[in-house]
Coordinates of C-alpha atoms (C1' of nucleotides) in Angstrom, one line a residue:
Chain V
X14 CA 1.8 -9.3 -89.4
X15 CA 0.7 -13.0 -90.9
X16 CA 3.8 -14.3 -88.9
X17 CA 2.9 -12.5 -85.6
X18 CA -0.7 -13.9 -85.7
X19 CA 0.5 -17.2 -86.2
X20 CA 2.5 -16.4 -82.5
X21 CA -0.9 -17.0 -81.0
X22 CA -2.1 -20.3 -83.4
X23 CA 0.0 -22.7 -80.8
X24 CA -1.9 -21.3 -78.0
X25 CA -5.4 -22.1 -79.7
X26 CA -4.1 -25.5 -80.5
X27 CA -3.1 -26.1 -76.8
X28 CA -6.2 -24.7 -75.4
X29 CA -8.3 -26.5 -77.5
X30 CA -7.3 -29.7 -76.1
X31 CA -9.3 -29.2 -72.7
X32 CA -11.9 -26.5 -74.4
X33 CA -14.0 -26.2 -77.1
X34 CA -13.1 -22.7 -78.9
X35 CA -15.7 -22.0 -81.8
X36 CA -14.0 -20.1 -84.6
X37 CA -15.5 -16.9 -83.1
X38 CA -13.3 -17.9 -80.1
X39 CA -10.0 -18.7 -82.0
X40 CA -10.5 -15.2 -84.2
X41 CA -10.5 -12.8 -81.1
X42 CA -7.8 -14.9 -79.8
X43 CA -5.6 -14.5 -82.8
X44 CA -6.7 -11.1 -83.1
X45 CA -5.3 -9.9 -79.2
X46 CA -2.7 -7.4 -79.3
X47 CA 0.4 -7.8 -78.3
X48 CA 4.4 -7.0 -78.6
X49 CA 6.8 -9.4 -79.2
X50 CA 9.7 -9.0 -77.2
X51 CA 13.2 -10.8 -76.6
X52 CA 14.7 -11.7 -73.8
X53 CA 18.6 -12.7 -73.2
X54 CA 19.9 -15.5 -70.8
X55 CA 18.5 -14.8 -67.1
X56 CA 17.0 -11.9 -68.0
X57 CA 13.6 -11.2 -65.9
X58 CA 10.4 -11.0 -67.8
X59 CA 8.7 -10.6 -64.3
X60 CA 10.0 -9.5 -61.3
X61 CA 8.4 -10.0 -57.8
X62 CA 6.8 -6.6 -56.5
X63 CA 6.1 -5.1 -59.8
X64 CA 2.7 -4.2 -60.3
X65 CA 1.4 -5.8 -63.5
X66 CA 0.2 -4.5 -66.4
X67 CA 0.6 -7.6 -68.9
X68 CA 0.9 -10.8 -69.4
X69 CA 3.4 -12.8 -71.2
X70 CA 3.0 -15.8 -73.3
X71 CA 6.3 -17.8 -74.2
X72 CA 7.0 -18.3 -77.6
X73 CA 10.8 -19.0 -77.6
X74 CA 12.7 -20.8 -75.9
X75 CA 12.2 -21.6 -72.1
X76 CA 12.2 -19.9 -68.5
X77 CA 11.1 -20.7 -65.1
X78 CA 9.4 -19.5 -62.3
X79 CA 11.6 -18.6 -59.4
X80 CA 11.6 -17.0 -55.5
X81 CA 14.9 -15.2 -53.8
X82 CA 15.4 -16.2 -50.2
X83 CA 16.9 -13.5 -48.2
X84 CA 19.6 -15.8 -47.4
X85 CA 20.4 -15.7 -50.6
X86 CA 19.3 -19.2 -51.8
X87 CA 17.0 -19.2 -55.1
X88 CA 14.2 -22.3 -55.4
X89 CA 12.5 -22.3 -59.1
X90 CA 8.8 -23.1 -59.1
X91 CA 8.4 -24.1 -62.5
X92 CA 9.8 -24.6 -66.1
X93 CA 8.0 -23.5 -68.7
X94 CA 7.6 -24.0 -72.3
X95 CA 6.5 -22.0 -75.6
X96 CA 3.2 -21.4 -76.3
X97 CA 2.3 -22.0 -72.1
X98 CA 1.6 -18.3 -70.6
X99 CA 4.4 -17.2 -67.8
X100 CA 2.0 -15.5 -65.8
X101 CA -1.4 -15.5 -66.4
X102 CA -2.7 -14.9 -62.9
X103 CA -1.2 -11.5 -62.8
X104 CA -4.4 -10.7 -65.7
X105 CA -6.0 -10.7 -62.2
X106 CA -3.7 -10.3 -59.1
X107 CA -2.5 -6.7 -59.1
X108 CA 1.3 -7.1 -58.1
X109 CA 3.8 -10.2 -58.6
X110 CA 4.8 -12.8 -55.8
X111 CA 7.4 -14.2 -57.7
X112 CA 9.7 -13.4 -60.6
X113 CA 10.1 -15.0 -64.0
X114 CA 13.3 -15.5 -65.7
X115 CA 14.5 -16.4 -69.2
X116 CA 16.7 -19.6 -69.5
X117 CA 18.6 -18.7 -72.6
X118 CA 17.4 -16.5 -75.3
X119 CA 13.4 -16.6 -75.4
X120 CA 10.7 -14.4 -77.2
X121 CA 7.5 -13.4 -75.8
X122 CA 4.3 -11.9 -76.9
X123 CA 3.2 -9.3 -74.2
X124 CA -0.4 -8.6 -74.1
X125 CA -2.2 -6.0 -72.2
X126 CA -3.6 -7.3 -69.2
X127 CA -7.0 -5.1 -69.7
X128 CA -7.1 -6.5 -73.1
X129 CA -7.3 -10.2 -71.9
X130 CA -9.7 -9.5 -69.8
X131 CA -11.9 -8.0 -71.9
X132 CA -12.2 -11.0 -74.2
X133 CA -12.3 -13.4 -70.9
X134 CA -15.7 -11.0 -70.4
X135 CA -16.6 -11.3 -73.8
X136 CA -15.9 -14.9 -74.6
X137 CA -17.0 -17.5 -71.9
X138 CA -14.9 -20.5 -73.7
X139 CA -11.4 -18.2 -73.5
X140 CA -12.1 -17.4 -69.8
X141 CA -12.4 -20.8 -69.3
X142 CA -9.6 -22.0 -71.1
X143 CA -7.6 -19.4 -69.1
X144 CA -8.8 -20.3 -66.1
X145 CA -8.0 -23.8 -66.4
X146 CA -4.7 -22.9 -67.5
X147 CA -4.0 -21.6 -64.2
X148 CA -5.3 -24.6 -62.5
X149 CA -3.4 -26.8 -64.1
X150 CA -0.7 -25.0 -63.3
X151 CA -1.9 -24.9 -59.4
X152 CA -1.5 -28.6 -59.7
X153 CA 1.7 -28.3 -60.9
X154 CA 2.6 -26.5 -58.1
X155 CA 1.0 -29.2 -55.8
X156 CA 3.0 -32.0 -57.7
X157 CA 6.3 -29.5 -56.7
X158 CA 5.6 -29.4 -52.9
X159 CA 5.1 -33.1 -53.0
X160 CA 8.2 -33.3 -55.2
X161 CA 10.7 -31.6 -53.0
X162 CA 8.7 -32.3 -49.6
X163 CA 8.8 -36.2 -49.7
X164 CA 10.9 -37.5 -52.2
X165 CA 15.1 -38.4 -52.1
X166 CA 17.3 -36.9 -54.5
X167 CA 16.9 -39.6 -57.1
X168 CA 13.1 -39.9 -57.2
X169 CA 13.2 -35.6 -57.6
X170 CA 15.0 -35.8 -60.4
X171 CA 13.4 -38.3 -62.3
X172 CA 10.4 -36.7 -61.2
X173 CA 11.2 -33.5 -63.0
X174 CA 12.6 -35.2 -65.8
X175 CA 9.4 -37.2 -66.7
X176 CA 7.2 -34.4 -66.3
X177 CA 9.2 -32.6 -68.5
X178 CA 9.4 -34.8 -70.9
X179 CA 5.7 -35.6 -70.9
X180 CA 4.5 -31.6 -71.2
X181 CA 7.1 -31.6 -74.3
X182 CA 5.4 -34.9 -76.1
X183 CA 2.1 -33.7 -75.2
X184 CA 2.7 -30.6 -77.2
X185 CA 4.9 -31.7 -80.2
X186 CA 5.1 -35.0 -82.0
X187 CA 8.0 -37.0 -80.1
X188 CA 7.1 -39.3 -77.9
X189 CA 8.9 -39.5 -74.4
X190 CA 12.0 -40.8 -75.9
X191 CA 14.0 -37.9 -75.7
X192 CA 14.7 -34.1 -75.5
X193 CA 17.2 -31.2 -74.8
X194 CA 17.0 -30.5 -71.3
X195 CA 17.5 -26.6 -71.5
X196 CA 18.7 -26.0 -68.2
X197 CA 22.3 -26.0 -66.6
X198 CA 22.7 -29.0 -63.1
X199 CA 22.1 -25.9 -61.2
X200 CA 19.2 -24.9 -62.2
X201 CA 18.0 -28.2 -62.0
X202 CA 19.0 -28.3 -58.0
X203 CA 17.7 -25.0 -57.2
X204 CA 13.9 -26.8 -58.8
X205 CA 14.3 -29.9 -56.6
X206 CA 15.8 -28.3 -53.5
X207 CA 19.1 -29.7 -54.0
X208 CA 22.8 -28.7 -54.7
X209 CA 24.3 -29.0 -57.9
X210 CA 27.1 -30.8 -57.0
X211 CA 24.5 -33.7 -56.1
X212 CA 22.5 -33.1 -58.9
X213 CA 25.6 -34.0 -60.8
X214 CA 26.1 -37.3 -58.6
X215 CA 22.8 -38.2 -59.2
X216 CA 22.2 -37.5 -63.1
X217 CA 25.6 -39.8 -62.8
X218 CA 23.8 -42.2 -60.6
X219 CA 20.4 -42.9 -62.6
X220 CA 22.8 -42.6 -66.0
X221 CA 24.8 -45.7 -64.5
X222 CA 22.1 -47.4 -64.3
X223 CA 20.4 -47.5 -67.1
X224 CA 17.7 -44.9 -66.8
X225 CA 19.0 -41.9 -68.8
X226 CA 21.4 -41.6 -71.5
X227 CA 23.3 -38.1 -71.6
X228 CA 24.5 -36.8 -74.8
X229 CA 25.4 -32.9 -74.1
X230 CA 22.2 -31.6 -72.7
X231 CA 20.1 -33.8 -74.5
X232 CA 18.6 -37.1 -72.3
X233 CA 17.0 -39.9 -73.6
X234 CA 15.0 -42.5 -71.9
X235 CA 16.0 -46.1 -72.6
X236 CA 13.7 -47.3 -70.0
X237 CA 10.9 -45.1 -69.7
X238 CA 8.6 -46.7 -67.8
X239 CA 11.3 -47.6 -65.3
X240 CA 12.4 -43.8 -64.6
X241 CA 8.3 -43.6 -64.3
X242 CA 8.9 -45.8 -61.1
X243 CA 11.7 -44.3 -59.9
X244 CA 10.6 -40.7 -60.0
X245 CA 6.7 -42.0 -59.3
X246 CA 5.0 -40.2 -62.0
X247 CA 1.8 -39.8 -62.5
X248 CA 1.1 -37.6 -65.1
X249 CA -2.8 -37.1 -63.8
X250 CA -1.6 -33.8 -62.2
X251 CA -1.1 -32.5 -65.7
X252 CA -4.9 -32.9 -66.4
X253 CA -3.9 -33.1 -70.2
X254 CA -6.5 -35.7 -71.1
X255 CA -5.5 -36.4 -75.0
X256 CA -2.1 -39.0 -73.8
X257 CA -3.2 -41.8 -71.7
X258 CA -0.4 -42.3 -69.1
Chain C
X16 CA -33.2 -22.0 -43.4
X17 CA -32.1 -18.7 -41.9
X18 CA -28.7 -20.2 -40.4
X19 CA -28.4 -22.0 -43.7
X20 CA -28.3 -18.8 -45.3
X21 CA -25.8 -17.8 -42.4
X22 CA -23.1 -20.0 -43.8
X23 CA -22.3 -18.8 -46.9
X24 CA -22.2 -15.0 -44.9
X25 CA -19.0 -15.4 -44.4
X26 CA -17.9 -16.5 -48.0
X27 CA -19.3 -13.3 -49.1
X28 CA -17.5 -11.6 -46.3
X29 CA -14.4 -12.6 -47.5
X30 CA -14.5 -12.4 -51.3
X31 CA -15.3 -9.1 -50.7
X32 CA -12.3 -8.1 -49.2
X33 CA -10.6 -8.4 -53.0
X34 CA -13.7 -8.2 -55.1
X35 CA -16.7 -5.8 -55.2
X36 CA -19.8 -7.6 -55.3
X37 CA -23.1 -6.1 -55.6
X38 CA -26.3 -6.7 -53.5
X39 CA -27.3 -8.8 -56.4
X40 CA -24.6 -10.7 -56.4
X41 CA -24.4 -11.2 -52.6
X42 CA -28.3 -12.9 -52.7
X43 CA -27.3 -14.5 -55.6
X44 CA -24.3 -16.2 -53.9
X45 CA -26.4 -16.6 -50.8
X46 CA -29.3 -18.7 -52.9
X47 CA -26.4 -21.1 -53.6
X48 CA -28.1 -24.6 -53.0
X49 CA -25.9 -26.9 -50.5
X50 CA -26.2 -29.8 -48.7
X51 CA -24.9 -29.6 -45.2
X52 CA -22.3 -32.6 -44.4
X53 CA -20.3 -33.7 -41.5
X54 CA -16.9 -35.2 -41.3
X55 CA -15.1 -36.7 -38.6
X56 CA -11.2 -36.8 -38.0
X57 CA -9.3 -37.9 -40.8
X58 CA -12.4 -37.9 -43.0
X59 CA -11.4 -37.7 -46.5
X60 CA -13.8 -34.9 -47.9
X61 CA -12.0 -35.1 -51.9
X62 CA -10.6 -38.4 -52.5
X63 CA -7.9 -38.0 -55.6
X64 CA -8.6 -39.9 -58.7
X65 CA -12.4 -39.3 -58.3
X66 CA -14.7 -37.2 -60.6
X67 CA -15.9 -33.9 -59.4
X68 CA -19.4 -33.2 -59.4
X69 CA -19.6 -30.4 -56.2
X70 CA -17.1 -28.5 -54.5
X71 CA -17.0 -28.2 -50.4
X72 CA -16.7 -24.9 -48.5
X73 CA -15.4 -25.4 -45.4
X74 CA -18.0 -24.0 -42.5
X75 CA -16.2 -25.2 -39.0
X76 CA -12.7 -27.0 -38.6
X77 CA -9.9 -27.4 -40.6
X78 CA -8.8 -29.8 -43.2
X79 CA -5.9 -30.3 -45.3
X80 CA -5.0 -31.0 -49.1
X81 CA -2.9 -34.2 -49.2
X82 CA -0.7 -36.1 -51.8
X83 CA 0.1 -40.4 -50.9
X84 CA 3.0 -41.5 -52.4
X85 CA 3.8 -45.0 -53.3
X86 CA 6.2 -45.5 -51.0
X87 CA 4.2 -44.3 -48.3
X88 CA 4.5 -41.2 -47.1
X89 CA 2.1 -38.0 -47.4
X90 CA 3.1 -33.9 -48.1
X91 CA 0.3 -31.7 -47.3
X92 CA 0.1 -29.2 -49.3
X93 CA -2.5 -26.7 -47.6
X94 CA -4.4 -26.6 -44.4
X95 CA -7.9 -24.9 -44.7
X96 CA -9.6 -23.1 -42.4
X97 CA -13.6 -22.3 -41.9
X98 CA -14.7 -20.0 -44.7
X99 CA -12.5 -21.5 -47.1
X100 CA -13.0 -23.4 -50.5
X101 CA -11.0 -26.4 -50.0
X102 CA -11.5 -27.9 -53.6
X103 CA -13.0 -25.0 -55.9
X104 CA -10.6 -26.1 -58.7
X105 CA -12.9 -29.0 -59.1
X106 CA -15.8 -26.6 -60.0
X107 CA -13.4 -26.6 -63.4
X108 CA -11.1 -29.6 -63.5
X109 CA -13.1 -33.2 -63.9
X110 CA -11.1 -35.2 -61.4
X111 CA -9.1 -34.6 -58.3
X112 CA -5.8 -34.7 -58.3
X113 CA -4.9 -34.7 -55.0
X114 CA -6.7 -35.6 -51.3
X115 CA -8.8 -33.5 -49.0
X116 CA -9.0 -34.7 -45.4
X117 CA -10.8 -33.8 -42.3
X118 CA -8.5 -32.7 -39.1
X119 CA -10.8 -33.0 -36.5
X120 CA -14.6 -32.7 -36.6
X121 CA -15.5 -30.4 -39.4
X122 CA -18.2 -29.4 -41.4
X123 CA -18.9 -28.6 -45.0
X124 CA -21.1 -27.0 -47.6
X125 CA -21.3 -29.2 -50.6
X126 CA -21.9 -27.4 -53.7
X127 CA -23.0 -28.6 -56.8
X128 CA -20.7 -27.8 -59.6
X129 CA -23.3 -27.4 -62.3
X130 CA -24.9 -24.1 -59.9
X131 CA -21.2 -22.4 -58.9
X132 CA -20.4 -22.4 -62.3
X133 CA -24.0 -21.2 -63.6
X134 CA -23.7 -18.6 -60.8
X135 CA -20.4 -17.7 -62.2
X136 CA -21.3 -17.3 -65.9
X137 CA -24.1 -14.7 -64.9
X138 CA -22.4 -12.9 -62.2
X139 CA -19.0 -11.6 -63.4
X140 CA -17.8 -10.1 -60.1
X141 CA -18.6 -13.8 -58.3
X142 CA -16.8 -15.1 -61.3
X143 CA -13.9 -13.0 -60.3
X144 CA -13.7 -13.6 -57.2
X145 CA -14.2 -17.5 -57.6
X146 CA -11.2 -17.2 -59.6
X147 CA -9.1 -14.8 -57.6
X148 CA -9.7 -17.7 -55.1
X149 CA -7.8 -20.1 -57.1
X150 CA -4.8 -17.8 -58.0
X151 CA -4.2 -17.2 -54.4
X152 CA -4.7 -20.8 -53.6
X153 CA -1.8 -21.2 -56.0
X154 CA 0.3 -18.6 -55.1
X155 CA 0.1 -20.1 -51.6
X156 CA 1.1 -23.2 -53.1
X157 CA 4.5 -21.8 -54.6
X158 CA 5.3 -20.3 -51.4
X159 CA 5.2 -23.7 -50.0
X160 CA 7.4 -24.9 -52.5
X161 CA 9.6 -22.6 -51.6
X162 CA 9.4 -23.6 -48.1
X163 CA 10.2 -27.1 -48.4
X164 CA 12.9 -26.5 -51.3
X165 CA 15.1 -24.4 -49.9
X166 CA 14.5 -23.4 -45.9
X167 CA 16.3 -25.0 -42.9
X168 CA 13.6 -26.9 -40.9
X169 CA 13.7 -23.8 -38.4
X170 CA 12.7 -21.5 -41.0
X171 CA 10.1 -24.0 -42.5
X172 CA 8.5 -24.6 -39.0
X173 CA 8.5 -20.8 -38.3
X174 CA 7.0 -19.7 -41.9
X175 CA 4.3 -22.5 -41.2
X176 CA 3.1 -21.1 -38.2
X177 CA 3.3 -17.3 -39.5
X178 CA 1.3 -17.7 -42.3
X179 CA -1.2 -19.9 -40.2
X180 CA -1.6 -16.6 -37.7
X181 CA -1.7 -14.0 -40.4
X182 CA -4.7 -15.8 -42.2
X183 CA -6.6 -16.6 -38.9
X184 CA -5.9 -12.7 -38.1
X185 CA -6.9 -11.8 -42.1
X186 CA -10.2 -13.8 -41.3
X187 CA -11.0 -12.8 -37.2
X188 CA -10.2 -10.2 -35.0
X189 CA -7.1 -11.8 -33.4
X190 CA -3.7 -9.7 -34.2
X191 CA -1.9 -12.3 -34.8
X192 CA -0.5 -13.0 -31.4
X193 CA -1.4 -16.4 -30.5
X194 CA -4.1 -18.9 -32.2
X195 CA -4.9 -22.5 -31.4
X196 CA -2.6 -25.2 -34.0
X197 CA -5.4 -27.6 -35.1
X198 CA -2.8 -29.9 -36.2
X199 CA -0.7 -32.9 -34.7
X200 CA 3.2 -33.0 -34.7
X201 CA 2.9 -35.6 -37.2
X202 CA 1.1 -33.4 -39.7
X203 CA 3.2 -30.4 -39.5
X204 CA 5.8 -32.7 -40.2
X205 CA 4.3 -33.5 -43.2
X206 CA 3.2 -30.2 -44.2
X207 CA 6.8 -29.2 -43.9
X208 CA 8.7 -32.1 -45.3
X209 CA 10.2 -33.4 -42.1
X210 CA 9.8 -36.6 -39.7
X211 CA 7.5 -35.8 -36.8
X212 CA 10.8 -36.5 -34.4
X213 CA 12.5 -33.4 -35.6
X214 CA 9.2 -31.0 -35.4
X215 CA 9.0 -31.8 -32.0
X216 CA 12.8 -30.9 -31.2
X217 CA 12.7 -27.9 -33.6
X218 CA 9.6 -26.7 -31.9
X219 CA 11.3 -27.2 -28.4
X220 CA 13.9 -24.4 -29.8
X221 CA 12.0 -22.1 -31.2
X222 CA 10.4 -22.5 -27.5
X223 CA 13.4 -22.6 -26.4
X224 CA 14.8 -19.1 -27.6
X225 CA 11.9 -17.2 -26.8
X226 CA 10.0 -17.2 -30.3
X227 CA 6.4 -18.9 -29.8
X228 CA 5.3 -20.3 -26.2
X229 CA 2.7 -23.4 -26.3
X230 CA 0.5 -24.4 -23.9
X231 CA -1.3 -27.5 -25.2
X232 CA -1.9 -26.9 -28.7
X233 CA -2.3 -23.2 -28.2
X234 CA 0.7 -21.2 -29.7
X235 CA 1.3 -17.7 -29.0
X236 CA 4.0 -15.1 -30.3
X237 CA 5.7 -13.0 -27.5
X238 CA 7.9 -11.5 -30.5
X239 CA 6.2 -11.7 -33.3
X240 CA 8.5 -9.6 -35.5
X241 CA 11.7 -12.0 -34.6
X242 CA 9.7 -14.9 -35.7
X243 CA 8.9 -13.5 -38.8
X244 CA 12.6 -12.9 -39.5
X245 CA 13.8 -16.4 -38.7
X246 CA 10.6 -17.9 -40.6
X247 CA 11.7 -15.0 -43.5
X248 CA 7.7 -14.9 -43.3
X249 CA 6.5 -11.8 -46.3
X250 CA 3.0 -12.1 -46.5
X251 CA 2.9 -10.7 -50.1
X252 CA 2.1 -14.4 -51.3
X253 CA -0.8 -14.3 -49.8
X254 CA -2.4 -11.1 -51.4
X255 CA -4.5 -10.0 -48.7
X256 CA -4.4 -6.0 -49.3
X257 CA -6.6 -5.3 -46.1
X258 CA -3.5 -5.9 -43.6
X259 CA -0.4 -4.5 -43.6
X260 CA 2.8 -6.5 -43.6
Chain X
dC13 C1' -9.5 -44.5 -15.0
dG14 C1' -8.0 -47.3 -18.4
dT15 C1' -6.5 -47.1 -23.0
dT16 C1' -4.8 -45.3 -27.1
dA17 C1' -2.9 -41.3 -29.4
dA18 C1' 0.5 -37.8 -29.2
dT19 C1' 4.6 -35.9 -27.5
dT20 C1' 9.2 -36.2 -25.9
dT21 C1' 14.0 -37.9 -25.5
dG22 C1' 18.4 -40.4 -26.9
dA23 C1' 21.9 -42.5 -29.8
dG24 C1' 23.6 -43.8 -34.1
dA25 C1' 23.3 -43.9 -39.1
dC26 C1' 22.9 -41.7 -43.5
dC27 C1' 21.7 -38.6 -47.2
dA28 C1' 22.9 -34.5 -48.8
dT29 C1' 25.8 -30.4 -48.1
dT30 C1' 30.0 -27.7 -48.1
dC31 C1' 34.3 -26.5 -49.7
dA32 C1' 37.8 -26.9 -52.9
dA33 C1' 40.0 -28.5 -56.9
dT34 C1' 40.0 -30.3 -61.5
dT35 C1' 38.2 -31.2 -66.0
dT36 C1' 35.2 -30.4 -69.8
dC37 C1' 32.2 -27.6 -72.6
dG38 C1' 30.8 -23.6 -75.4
dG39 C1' 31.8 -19.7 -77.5
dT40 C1' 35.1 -16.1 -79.2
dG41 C1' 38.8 -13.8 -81.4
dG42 C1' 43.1 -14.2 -83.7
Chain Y
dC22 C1' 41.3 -23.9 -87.4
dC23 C1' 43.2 -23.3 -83.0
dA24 C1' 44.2 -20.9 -78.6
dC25 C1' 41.9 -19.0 -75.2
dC26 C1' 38.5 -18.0 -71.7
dG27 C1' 34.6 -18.2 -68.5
dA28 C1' 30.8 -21.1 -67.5
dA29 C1' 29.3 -25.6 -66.5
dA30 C1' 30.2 -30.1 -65.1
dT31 C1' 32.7 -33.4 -62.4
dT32 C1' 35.2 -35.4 -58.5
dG33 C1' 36.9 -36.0 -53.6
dA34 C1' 36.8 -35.6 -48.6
dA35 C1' 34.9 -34.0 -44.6
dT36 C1' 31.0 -32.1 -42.2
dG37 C1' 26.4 -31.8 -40.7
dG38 C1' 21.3 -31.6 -40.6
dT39 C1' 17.8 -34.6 -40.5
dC40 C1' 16.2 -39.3 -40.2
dT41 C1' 15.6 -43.9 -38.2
dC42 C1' 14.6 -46.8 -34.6
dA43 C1' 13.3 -47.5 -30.0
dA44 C1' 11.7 -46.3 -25.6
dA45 C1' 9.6 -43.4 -22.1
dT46 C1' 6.5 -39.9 -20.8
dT47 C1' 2.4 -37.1 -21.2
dA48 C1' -2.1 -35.9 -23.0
dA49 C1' -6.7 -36.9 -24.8
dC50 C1' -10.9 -39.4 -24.6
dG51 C1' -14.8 -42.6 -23.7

DNA sequence: CGTTAATTTGAGACCATTCAATTTCGGTGG
DNA sequence: CCACCGAAATTGAATGGTCTCAAATTAACG
């Protein structure tokens, strides 16, 4: 039980960052109920249609955010990260628009959507820590439309790889020097709009150069501020004021 | 005073389509202190990098979230229409993050941030539906993502317009047979990640085969269901339970 | 009714896709 | 530890959807 209330201590330390959370606020939070539950490679933690009951935060490992075309065609709306909710707006929206989707193996603590409401009533600083939450990840969506609207191949990519690896260093202690990327090439072309087999050409491309080093699935950055250019970052979308850019 | 009051009717009118909200909280939502402002075409109304201190609810015309890149070019990410909150994630977030522009002429009720979000903490159903207001912003958002990640410039073009009649026909009495496009070429162009050159050809085709007719900038639907298909148009996304599909 | 914005049209170039084949990686059982 | 296997990554060649550039036509507006 110590272990599984120590699931929720990463979200109070992320939430604090852009609200205040007296210690009345980070006891009910700790003491929300939830299951933890496992999930295996591509297995669906939310699928679009369902009618939702819960909410899940990620605690292991990684999944995205993704929407079936009826041509078949798949385009992921976000990659998220542990202790960063999955779904929070179905506390409020009845039914699911998208699904959600386990990269590898992940863990998740499910809590009752009726029970996070109830302390969003009860506690104004959680309800607005929640709320924020799903406005920063509205902007994330934003940044995603401009992403695949208006920039080539090579400037999507390093897009997505900055913003990754400026949500990782934001919550842990590298800097963005390096990280695993989780995710296979396709993955990564069905989130910028592209095929894998470009993907490929252009990981290849900005690796040639000098912007990325590739060691299995982990990438460095022996030029950050350069890939910055290239992929036009800006990390003011992530509205995560503690890292100036 | 009495037309003043009149503005903010039709907020109420909507919200309450997804939210109950007590007498109480309809006066309390129509005391809402505003100043009345103007804007002409291509007004900005949010300018991004600036700190938020109101939030603007769109009363006539339309206007349009916006992202400039450096290169550049501009993805819009939303077009507004009267009634609408085009910025109510500033009531929360500190600084934009993104561009809010005029089409034509417009108008807007400026509201102080300190009062919406005073109004919120002692009205929980307003506070609901304030929120609710951003989810569906952002589920509007992924859609669009979607849009320009993964459909044919057809499909974008057709999914534009569908959702553009079924929220005009949410909000009036049309059925969503024809409506007036506020926009230029140039703009859906940017709204749907393509060069103005091919909008204009792509909407020749969808003329073309029988799918929309224009006259001026009035587009109608003469099949409505086959447009739908080709623009693989579900309004799920937009979680508006008071029309069916 | 003149003047600018918006739309329309054409031709050529290019970025990304498609399709297919090959190589490498990651895990598994012998 | 190695052989094996399916998944993932890589490479090549041809195709194609969309863009670019430029010009002509039409609409909008004071």
């Amino acid at each position: 039980l110590a272990t599984d209330a120590h699931s929720l201590t990463a979200l109070v330390r992320r939430w604090s960052k852009h609200s205040h959370l007296s210690p009345d606020d980070r006891s009910a939070l700790l003491a929300l109920p939830y299951t933890r539950k496992s999930f295996g490679k591509d297995a669906y933690i939310v699928r679009e249609g369902q009618q939702t009951n819960d909410c899940a935060l990620l605690l292991k490992g990684f999944a995205f955010r993704q929407k079936l075309l009826r041509n078949g065609s798949r385009q992921i709306i976000s990659i998220h990260i542990p202790t960063e909710f999955v779904d929070l707006q179905n506390a409020l929206l009845g039914m699911a628009d998208h699904n959600v989707q386990s990269v590898d193996h992940s863990e998740a603590a499910i809590i009752p959507r009726a029970q996070l409401m109830d302390l969003a009533a009860s506690h104004p600083a959680i309800r607005k820590a929640m709320w924020i939450d799903t406005l920063i990840d509205a902007s994330i969506f934003r940044e995603w439309v401009v992403n695949v609207g208006r920039r080539n191949s090579r400037s999507r990519i390093a897009h997505l790889l900055c913003e990754f690896a400026y949500r990782l260093s934001v919550q842990g202690t590298d800097p963005p020097g390096h990280f695993e990327l989780p995710i296979t090439q396709e993955q990564l072309a069905d989130a910028t709009g592209l095929t894998a087999v470009h993907v490929n050409r252009v990981l290849k491309g900005l690796e040639a150069d000098g912007l990325i080093d590739r060691n299995r699935r982990i990438i460095s950055f022996p030029n950050w501020q350069r890939l910055r250019d290239v992929g036009d970052f800006n990390p003011r979308y992530l509205h995560a004021p503690e890292l100036a850019p």
